[in-house]
PDB file of C-alpha atoms and ligand atoms in Angstrom:
ATOM      1  CA  UNK S 253      60.164  64.173 -79.259  1.00 49.00           C
ATOM      2  CA  UNK S 254      60.343  67.351 -77.191  1.00 57.00           C
ATOM      3  CA  UNK S 255      59.001  67.191 -73.652  1.00 56.00           C
ATOM      4  CA  UNK S 256      56.029  69.415 -73.063  1.00 83.00           C
ATOM      5  CA  UNK S 257      53.943  70.644 -70.255  1.00 89.00           C
ATOM      6  CA  UNK S 258      50.407  69.399 -70.448  1.00 90.00           C
ATOM      7  CA  UNK S 259      47.486  69.934 -68.143  1.00 92.00           C
ATOM      8  CA  UNK S 260      46.440  66.348 -67.505  1.00 95.00           C
ATOM      9  CA  UNK S 261      43.046  65.382 -66.181  1.00 96.00           C
ATOM     10  CA  UNK S 262      42.726  62.478 -63.750  1.00 97.00           C
ATOM     11  CA  UNK S 263      40.521  59.777 -65.294  1.00 98.00           C
ATOM     12  CA  UNK S 264      41.080  57.159 -62.568  1.00 98.00           C
ATOM     13  CA  UNK S 265      43.136  56.822 -59.403  1.00 98.00           C
ATOM     14  CA  UNK S 266      42.472  53.448 -57.856  1.00 97.00           C
ATOM     15  CA  UNK S 267      44.046  51.202 -55.267  1.00 96.00           C
ATOM     16  CA  UNK S 268      45.228  47.993 -56.986  1.00 94.00           C
ATOM     17  CA  UNK S 269      47.319  46.429 -54.194  1.00 92.00           C
ATOM     18  CA  UNK S 270      48.422  47.357 -50.693  1.00 92.00           C
ATOM     19  CA  UNK S 271      49.869  50.856 -51.003  1.00 94.00           C
ATOM     20  CA  UNK S 272      49.902  50.710 -54.807  1.00 95.00           C
ATOM     21  CA  UNK S 273      47.728  52.849 -57.074  1.00 97.00           C
ATOM     22  CA  UNK S 274      46.936  52.987 -60.769  1.00 97.00           C
ATOM     23  CA  UNK S 275      46.573  56.560 -61.941  1.00 98.00           C
ATOM     24  CA  UNK S 276      45.092  57.153 -65.390  1.00 98.00           C
ATOM     25  CA  UNK S 277      45.548  60.645 -66.772  1.00 98.00           C
ATOM     26  CA  UNK S 278      44.037  62.130 -69.881  1.00 98.00           C
ATOM     27  CA  UNK S 279      46.871  63.878 -71.719  1.00 97.00           C
ATOM     28  CA  UNK S 280      46.461  63.235 -75.456  1.00 97.00           C
ATOM     29  CA  UNK S 281      49.678  64.856 -76.701  1.00 95.00           C
ATOM     30  CA  UNK S 282      51.722  62.937 -74.178  1.00 96.00           C
ATOM     31  CA  UNK S 283      49.920  59.665 -74.874  1.00 97.00           C
ATOM     32  CA  UNK S 284      50.676  60.044 -78.581  1.00 96.00           C
ATOM     33  CA  UNK S 285      54.383  60.683 -78.000  1.00 96.00           C
ATOM     34  CA  UNK S 286      55.268  58.371 -75.105  1.00 97.00           C
ATOM     35  CA  UNK S 287      57.730  55.523 -75.694  1.00 97.00           C
ATOM     36  CA  UNK S 288      58.262  52.496 -73.412  1.00 98.00           C
ATOM     37  CA  UNK S 289      60.795  53.335 -70.704  1.00 98.00           C
ATOM     38  CA  UNK S 290      60.018  57.040 -70.590  1.00 98.00           C
ATOM     39  CA  UNK S 291      58.486  58.788 -67.585  1.00 97.00           C
ATOM     40  CA  UNK S 292      56.360  61.782 -66.688  1.00 97.00           C
ATOM     41  CA  UNK S 293      57.151  64.410 -64.080  1.00 95.00           C
ATOM     42  CA  UNK S 294      54.033  65.266 -62.111  1.00 94.00           C
ATOM     43  CA  UNK S 295      53.676  68.378 -60.008  1.00 90.00           C
ATOM     44  CA  UNK S 296      52.179  67.345 -56.696  1.00 84.00           C
ATOM     45  CA  UNK S 297      50.641  70.369 -55.111  1.00 72.00           C
ATOM     46  CA  UNK S 298      50.645  69.302 -51.506  1.00 59.00           C
ATOM     47  CA  UNK S 299      51.304  71.931 -48.910  1.00 55.00           C
ATOM     48  CA  UNK S 300      54.579  70.511 -47.583  1.00 58.00           C
ATOM     49  CA  UNK S 301      56.354  70.403 -50.930  1.00 55.00           C
ATOM     50  CA  UNK S 302      54.376  72.572 -53.336  1.00 55.00           C
ATOM     51  CA  UNK S 303      57.046  72.921 -55.999  1.00 60.00           C
ATOM     52  CA  UNK S 304      58.394  69.409 -56.261  1.00 76.00           C
ATOM     53  CA  UNK S 305      57.561  67.109 -59.097  1.00 87.00           C
ATOM     54  CA  UNK S 306      57.496  63.330 -58.854  1.00 91.00           C
ATOM     55  CA  UNK S 307      58.920  61.184 -61.673  1.00 94.00           C
ATOM     56  CA  UNK S 308      56.632  58.244 -62.470  1.00 96.00           C
ATOM     57  CA  UNK S 309      57.216  55.581 -65.119  1.00 97.00           C
ATOM     58  CA  UNK S 310      54.716  55.228 -67.908  1.00 98.00           C
ATOM     59  CA  UNK S 311      53.085  51.816 -67.485  1.00 97.00           C
ATOM     60  CA  UNK S 312      50.821  52.014 -70.519  1.00 97.00           C
ATOM     61  CA  UNK S 313      49.176  54.350 -72.988  1.00 97.00           C
ATOM     62  CA  UNK S 314      45.906  54.334 -74.882  1.00 97.00           C
ATOM     63  CA  UNK S 315      46.349  56.632 -77.833  1.00 95.00           C
ATOM     64  CA  UNK S 316      42.738  56.422 -78.972  1.00 97.00           C
ATOM     65  CA  UNK S 317      41.544  57.472 -75.508  1.00 98.00           C
ATOM     66  CA  UNK S 318      44.445  59.920 -75.080  1.00 97.00           C
ATOM     67  CA  UNK S 319      45.417  58.459 -71.698  1.00 98.00           C
ATOM     68  CA  UNK S 320      48.490  57.229 -69.868  1.00 98.00           C
ATOM     69  CA  UNK S 321      48.582  54.671 -67.055  1.00 98.00           C
ATOM     70  CA  UNK S 322      50.942  55.353 -64.169  1.00 98.00           C
ATOM     71  CA  UNK S 323      51.396  52.788 -61.395  1.00 96.00           C
ATOM     72  CA  UNK S 324      52.918  54.116 -58.201  1.00 95.00           C
ATOM     73  CA  UNK S 325      53.508  53.072 -54.625  1.00 94.00           C
ATOM     74  CA  UNK S 326      53.015  55.404 -51.683  1.00 94.00           C
ATOM     75  CA  UNK S 327      56.526  56.072 -50.408  1.00 91.00           C
ATOM     76  CA  UNK S 328      56.248  59.561 -48.915  1.00 86.00           C
ATOM     77  CA  UNK S 329      54.185  62.703 -48.598  1.00 84.00           C
ATOM     78  CA  UNK S 330      54.044  63.432 -52.319  1.00 85.00           C
ATOM     79  CA  UNK S 331      52.726  60.059 -53.382  1.00 90.00           C
ATOM     80  CA  UNK S 332      50.422  59.926 -50.355  1.00 90.00           C
ATOM     81  CA  UNK S 333      48.957  63.234 -51.511  1.00 89.00           C
ATOM     82  CA  UNK S 334      48.703  61.930 -55.061  1.00 92.00           C
ATOM     83  CA  UNK S 335      46.709  58.907 -53.898  1.00 94.00           C
ATOM     84  CA  UNK S 336      43.975  61.259 -52.732  1.00 93.00           C
ATOM     85  CA  UNK S 337      43.657  63.237 -55.952  1.00 94.00           C
ATOM     86  CA  UNK S 338      40.116  62.698 -57.258  1.00 95.00           C
ATOM     87  CA  UNK S 339      38.880  61.944 -60.763  1.00 97.00           C
ATOM     88  CA  UNK S 340      38.458  65.164 -62.731  1.00 96.00           C
ATOM     89  CA  UNK S 341      41.291  66.986 -60.958  1.00 94.00           C
ATOM     90  CA  UNK S 342      43.916  68.687 -63.131  1.00 93.00           C
ATOM     91  CA  UNK S 343      47.594  67.788 -62.767  1.00 93.00           C
ATOM     92  CA  UNK S 344      50.519  69.763 -64.142  1.00 92.00           C
ATOM     93  CA  UNK S 345      52.443  67.134 -66.082  1.00 94.00           C
ATOM     94  CA  UNK S 346      55.787  67.344 -67.879  1.00 95.00           C
ATOM     95  CA  UNK S 347      56.662  64.659 -70.367  1.00 94.00           C
ATOM     96  CA  UNK S 348      57.249  62.311 -71.894  1.00 97.00           C
ATOM     97  CA  UNK S 349      60.798  62.511 -70.536  1.00 97.00           C
ATOM     98  CA  UNK S 350      63.983  60.528 -70.908  1.00 97.00           C
ATOM     99  CA  UNK S 351      65.304  57.919 -73.266  1.00 97.00           C
ATOM    100  CA  UNK S 352      63.289  54.719 -73.403  1.00 98.00           C
ATOM    101  CA  UNK S 353      64.021  51.121 -74.368  1.00 98.00           C
ATOM    102  CA  UNK S 354      65.399  50.162 -77.769  1.00 98.00           C
ATOM    103  CA  UNK S 355      63.010  47.577 -79.171  1.00 98.00           C
ATOM    104  CA  UNK S 356      65.281  45.816 -81.672  1.00 97.00           C
ATOM    105  CA  UNK S 357      65.262  42.143 -80.721  1.00 97.00           C
ATOM    106  CA  UNK S 358      63.481  38.901 -81.529  1.00 97.00           C
ATOM    107  CA  UNK S 359      63.431  36.969 -78.235  1.00 97.00           C
ATOM    108  CA  UNK S 360      63.117  39.381 -75.301  1.00 98.00           C
ATOM    109  CA  UNK S 361      63.418  38.436 -71.644  1.00 98.00           C
ATOM    110  CA  UNK S 362      62.066  40.992 -69.166  1.00 98.00           C
ATOM    111  CA  UNK S 363      63.370  40.855 -65.594  1.00 98.00           C
ATOM    112  CA  UNK S 364      61.671  43.057 -63.029  1.00 97.00           C
ATOM    113  CA  UNK S 365      61.440  43.479 -59.305  1.00 96.00           C
ATOM    114  CA  UNK S 366      58.969  45.453 -57.206  1.00 92.00           C
ATOM    115  CA  UNK S 367      57.766  48.712 -58.769  1.00 94.00           C
ATOM    116  CA  UNK S 368      60.420  48.280 -61.442  1.00 96.00           C
ATOM    117  CA  UNK S 369      57.842  46.130 -63.181  1.00 96.00           C
ATOM    118  CA  UNK S 370      55.726  49.175 -64.071  1.00 97.00           C
ATOM    119  CA  UNK S 371      57.651  50.357 -67.170  1.00 98.00           C
ATOM    120  CA  UNK S 372      58.041  46.747 -68.308  1.00 98.00           C
ATOM    121  CA  UNK S 373      54.271  46.497 -68.830  1.00 97.00           C
ATOM    122  CA  UNK S 374      54.331  49.121 -71.573  1.00 97.00           C
ATOM    123  CA  UNK S 375      57.510  47.579 -72.963  1.00 98.00           C
ATOM    124  CA  UNK S 376      55.887  44.136 -73.163  1.00 97.00           C
ATOM    125  CA  UNK S 377      52.943  45.571 -75.082  1.00 96.00           C
ATOM    126  CA  UNK S 378      55.268  47.364 -77.494  1.00 97.00           C
ATOM    127  CA  UNK S 379      57.238  44.160 -78.104  1.00 97.00           C
ATOM    128  CA  UNK S 380      54.138  42.145 -79.062  1.00 95.00           C
ATOM    129  CA  UNK S 381      53.718  39.973 -81.103  1.00 95.00           C
ATOM    130  CA  UNK S 382      57.250  38.796 -80.374  1.00 96.00           C
ATOM    131  CA  UNK S 383      57.328  35.937 -77.853  1.00 95.00           C
ATOM    132  CA  UNK S 384      57.825  37.544 -74.464  1.00 96.00           C
ATOM    133  CA  UNK S 385      59.125  35.966 -71.291  1.00 97.00           C
ATOM    134  CA  UNK S 386      58.779  37.838 -68.004  1.00 97.00           C
ATOM    135  CA  UNK S 387      60.667  36.972 -64.837  1.00 97.00           C
ATOM    136  CA  UNK S 388      59.289  38.903 -61.887  1.00 96.00           C
ATOM    137  CA  UNK S 389      60.201  39.001 -58.245  1.00 95.00           C
ATOM    138  CA  UNK S 390      58.792  40.374 -55.030  1.00 93.00           C
ATOM    139  CA  UNK S 391      59.185  39.932 -51.312  1.00 93.00           C
ATOM    140  CA  UNK S 392      55.901  38.077 -50.957  1.00 93.00           C
ATOM    141  CA  UNK S 393      52.964  36.993 -53.114  1.00 91.00           C
ATOM    142  CA  UNK S 394      51.011  40.128 -52.212  1.00 89.00           C
ATOM    143  CA  UNK S 395      53.537  42.125 -54.234  1.00 86.00           C
ATOM    144  CA  UNK S 396      53.011  40.025 -57.329  1.00 86.00           C
ATOM    145  CA  UNK S 397      49.642  41.417 -58.384  1.00 90.00           C
ATOM    146  CA  UNK S 398      51.702  42.088 -61.521  1.00 92.00           C
ATOM    147  CA  UNK S 399      51.034  38.513 -62.616  1.00 91.00           C
ATOM    148  CA  UNK S 400      47.518  39.503 -63.714  1.00 91.00           C
ATOM    149  CA  UNK S 401      48.829  42.663 -65.383  1.00 92.00           C
ATOM    150  CA  UNK S 402      51.388  40.808 -67.508  1.00 94.00           C
ATOM    151  CA  UNK S 403      49.419  37.638 -68.236  1.00 91.00           C
ATOM    152  CA  UNK S 404      47.622  39.009 -71.346  1.00 91.00           C
ATOM    153  CA  UNK S 405      50.823  40.218 -72.987  1.00 90.00           C
ATOM    154  CA  UNK S 406      53.429  37.578 -72.319  1.00 90.00           C
ATOM    155  CA  UNK S 407      53.996  33.991 -73.357  1.00 92.00           C
ATOM    156  CA  UNK S 408      55.910  32.759 -70.352  1.00 94.00           C
ATOM    157  CA  UNK S 409      55.801  34.075 -66.809  1.00 95.00           C
ATOM    158  CA  UNK S 410      58.149  33.050 -63.985  1.00 96.00           C
ATOM    159  CA  UNK S 411      57.745  34.258 -60.432  1.00 96.00           C
ATOM    160  CA  UNK S 412      60.027  34.396 -57.444  1.00 96.00           C
ATOM    161  CA  UNK S 413      59.314  35.546 -53.924  1.00 96.00           C
ATOM    162  CA  UNK S 414      61.740  36.047 -51.083  1.00 95.00           C
ATOM    163  CA  UNK S 415      59.514  34.053 -48.730  1.00 95.00           C
ATOM    164  CA  UNK S 416      58.371  31.355 -51.167  1.00 95.00           C
ATOM    165  CA  UNK S 417      54.673  32.292 -50.991  1.00 95.00           C
ATOM    166  CA  UNK S 418      54.475  32.370 -54.811  1.00 93.00           C
ATOM    167  CA  UNK S 419      56.678  30.886 -57.509  1.00 95.00           C
ATOM    168  CA  UNK S 420      60.234  29.901 -56.708  1.00 96.00           C
ATOM    169  CA  UNK S 421      61.579  30.864 -53.306  1.00 97.00           C
ATOM    170  CA  UNK S 422      64.494  33.249 -53.736  1.00 96.00           C
ATOM    171  CA  UNK S 423      65.431  36.051 -56.106  1.00 97.00           C
ATOM    172  CA  UNK S 424      64.912  36.554 -59.816  1.00 97.00           C
ATOM    173  CA  UNK S 425      68.643  36.317 -60.412  1.00 97.00           C
ATOM    174  CA  UNK S 426      68.703  32.871 -58.777  1.00 97.00           C
ATOM    175  CA  UNK S 427      66.577  31.427 -61.575  1.00 97.00           C
ATOM    176  CA  UNK S 428      67.808  33.665 -64.385  1.00 98.00           C
ATOM    177  CA  UNK S 429      70.682  31.423 -65.573  1.00 97.00           C
ATOM    178  CA  UNK S 430      68.393  28.387 -65.815  1.00 96.00           C
ATOM    179  CA  UNK S 431      65.768  30.432 -67.664  1.00 97.00           C
ATOM    180  CA  UNK S 432      68.313  31.838 -70.107  1.00 97.00           C
ATOM    181  CA  UNK S 433      69.500  28.326 -70.970  1.00 95.00           C
ATOM    182  CA  UNK S 434      65.982  27.352 -72.043  1.00 92.00           C
ATOM    183  CA  UNK S 435      65.032  30.366 -74.105  1.00 88.00           C
ATOM    184  CA  UNK S 436      67.428  31.410 -76.897  1.00 93.00           C
ATOM    185  CA  UNK S 437      66.966  35.046 -75.809  1.00 98.00           C
ATOM    186  CA  UNK S 438      68.704  37.883 -77.632  1.00 97.00           C
ATOM    187  CA  UNK S 439      67.837  40.790 -75.309  1.00 98.00           C
ATOM    188  CA  UNK S 440      67.389  41.196 -71.571  1.00 98.00           C
ATOM    189  CA  UNK S 441      65.492  44.206 -70.257  1.00 98.00           C
ATOM    190  CA  UNK S 442      65.634  44.840 -66.539  1.00 98.00           C
ATOM    191  CA  UNK S 443      64.163  47.311 -64.073  1.00 98.00           C
ATOM    192  CA  UNK S 444      64.021  47.131 -60.300  1.00 97.00           C
ATOM    193  CA  UNK S 445      66.406  47.277 -57.353  1.00 96.00           C
ATOM    194  CA  UNK S 446      69.904  48.202 -58.472  1.00 96.00           C
ATOM    195  CA  UNK S 447      71.626  45.067 -57.062  1.00 96.00           C
ATOM    196  CA  UNK S 448      69.144  42.895 -58.959  1.00 97.00           C
ATOM    197  CA  UNK S 449      69.774  44.788 -62.205  1.00 98.00           C
ATOM    198  CA  UNK S 450      73.554  44.626 -61.805  1.00 97.00           C
ATOM    199  CA  UNK S 451      73.462  40.906 -61.241  1.00 97.00           C
ATOM    200  CA  UNK S 452      70.985  40.323 -64.083  1.00 98.00           C
ATOM    201  CA  UNK S 453      73.235  42.315 -66.411  1.00 98.00           C
ATOM    202  CA  UNK S 454      76.297  40.292 -65.390  1.00 98.00           C
ATOM    203  CA  UNK S 455      74.458  37.027 -65.993  1.00 98.00           C
ATOM    204  CA  UNK S 456      73.269  38.282 -69.400  1.00 98.00           C
ATOM    205  CA  UNK S 457      76.852  39.176 -70.244  1.00 97.00           C
ATOM    206  CA  UNK S 458      78.022  35.658 -69.308  1.00 97.00           C
ATOM    207  CA  UNK S 459      75.599  34.304 -71.890  1.00 97.00           C
ATOM    208  CA  UNK S 460      76.468  36.976 -74.496  1.00 97.00           C
ATOM    209  CA  UNK S 461      73.023  38.530 -74.398  1.00 98.00           C
ATOM    210  CA  UNK S 462      72.591  42.302 -74.739  1.00 98.00           C
ATOM    211  CA  UNK S 463      71.053  43.936 -71.685  1.00 98.00           C
ATOM    212  CA  UNK S 464      69.262  47.243 -71.166  1.00 98.00           C
ATOM    213  CA  UNK S 465      68.730  48.589 -67.662  1.00 98.00           C
ATOM    214  CA  UNK S 466      66.333  51.260 -66.432  1.00 98.00           C
ATOM    215  CA  UNK S 467      67.810  53.248 -63.562  1.00 97.00           C
ATOM    216  CA  UNK S 468      65.955  55.016 -60.820  1.00 92.00           C
ATOM    217  CA  UNK S 469      67.564  58.102 -59.295  1.00 90.00           C
ATOM    218  CA  UNK S 470      66.378  61.066 -57.288  1.00 89.00           C
ATOM    219  CA  UNK S 471      65.245  63.748 -59.743  1.00 91.00           C
ATOM    220  CA  UNK S 472      64.603  67.451 -59.511  1.00 91.00           C
ATOM    221  CA  UNK S 473      64.294  69.273 -62.850  1.00 92.00           C
ATOM    222  CA  UNK S 474      63.883  66.175 -65.025  1.00 93.00           C
ATOM    223  CA  UNK S 475      65.283  68.145 -67.947  1.00 93.00           C
ATOM    224  CA  UNK S 476      69.049  67.808 -67.661  1.00 94.00           C
ATOM    225  CA  UNK S 477      69.611  71.158 -65.977  1.00 93.00           C
ATOM    226  CA  UNK S 478      70.460  70.426 -62.336  1.00 93.00           C
ATOM    227  CA  UNK S 479      72.571  67.215 -62.147  1.00 92.00           C
ATOM    228  CA  UNK S 480      70.469  65.910 -59.226  1.00 93.00           C
ATOM    229  CA  UNK S 481      70.012  62.619 -61.044  1.00 96.00           C
ATOM    230  CA  UNK S 482      73.549  62.048 -62.271  1.00 95.00           C
ATOM    231  CA  UNK S 483      75.261  58.682 -61.869  1.00 95.00           C
ATOM    232  CA  UNK S 484      78.694  57.370 -62.699  1.00 95.00           C
ATOM    233  CA  UNK S 485      79.238  55.909 -66.147  1.00 96.00           C
ATOM    234  CA  UNK S 486      81.761  53.138 -66.720  1.00 96.00           C
ATOM    235  CA  UNK S 487      83.822  55.544 -68.843  1.00 95.00           C
ATOM    236  CA  UNK S 488      84.363  57.814 -65.828  1.00 95.00           C
ATOM    237  CA  UNK S 489      81.885  60.462 -67.004  1.00 95.00           C
ATOM    238  CA  UNK S 490      78.697  61.406 -65.171  1.00 95.00           C
ATOM    239  CA  UNK S 491      75.406  60.428 -66.818  1.00 96.00           C
ATOM    240  CA  UNK S 492      72.142  62.317 -66.399  1.00 97.00           C
ATOM    241  CA  UNK S 493      69.510  59.684 -65.761  1.00 97.00           C
ATOM    242  CA  UNK S 494      66.672  62.058 -66.669  1.00 96.00           C
ATOM    243  CA  UNK S 495      67.859  62.825 -70.190  1.00 96.00           C
ATOM    244  CA  UNK S 496      70.537  60.261 -71.113  1.00 97.00           C
ATOM    245  CA  UNK S 497      68.459  57.540 -69.408  1.00 96.00           C
ATOM    246  CA  UNK S 498      66.623  56.243 -67.540  1.00 98.00           C
ATOM    247  CA  UNK S 499      67.376  53.364 -69.933  1.00 98.00           C
ATOM    248  CA  UNK S 500      71.021  52.558 -70.597  1.00 98.00           C
ATOM    249  CA  UNK S 501      72.936  49.726 -72.144  1.00 98.00           C
ATOM    250  CA  UNK S 502      74.164  47.839 -69.084  1.00 98.00           C
ATOM    251  CA  UNK S 503      77.808  48.339 -70.033  1.00 97.00           C
ATOM    252  CA  UNK S 504      77.385  52.125 -69.904  1.00 97.00           C
ATOM    253  CA  UNK S 505      76.647  52.166 -66.178  1.00 97.00           C
ATOM    254  CA  UNK S 506      77.572  48.787 -64.665  1.00 96.00           C
ATOM    255  CA  UNK S 507      81.212  47.704 -64.544  1.00 92.00           C
ATOM    256  CA  UNK S 508      81.953  44.316 -66.057  1.00 87.00           C
ATOM    257  CA  UNK S 509      78.761  44.345 -68.152  1.00 89.00           C
TER     258      UNK S 509
HETATM  259 FE1  FES O1088      67.952  67.685 -63.109  1.00 93.08          FE
HETATM  260 FE2  FES O1088      68.363  65.210 -64.150  1.00 93.08          FE
HETATM  261  S1  FES O1088      66.923  65.820 -62.645  1.00 93.08           S
HETATM  262  S2  FES O1088      69.555  67.004 -64.453  1.00 93.08           S
END
């Protein structure tokens, strides 16, 4: 599907956790085309960076309403500006962009950390009615508002927090081997901090389970024209995360996977 510019209209922009917002935009063509794992590139017209776009993962779509859900955390001036955009405002939106997740599997295991959980929400919905297990991690329980988001669409939910305030104390990858042994999984999907994804992919490889990873890189054009997002592939070639990803087979970008 070719990426297109669409004038999106803000239908909601609400605080859902500390520093985290759910933005709903009305963009019917984009909602009809979007696949799990893809992203949109929003132009944020703040005065300090008027030309820059911000890549944001698609966290859900409602094709009948013609809307997309985007969940973002305030991390700088652009997203801070975005958090103040009111309902009814128009946003210049490019998308859907990138290559999303391949859905061929029977027993998926989703492993996410922090804001990397956002694209996994849409993925989980697309994988229904297959039995879905989600392993999610955060620094503290306040970051795991995702539990309520995933509960309606998954069969098994495991939590970890760095400080032990919810679920198992530690990291997702600490409990991943034990979880894999209990589940007969045939596909791991992971998105979050790069060290977490690399380790999750290595563990999946140990158990002969295919693994797809969704990378996050700085982006400029979003269309494959500037190389700002390129990363090293395991074959020695550079990969454009915006067009060849953000989803890759783990072995394409992580050595030993
Ligand atoms: Fe320009 Fe990917 S952001 S090539």
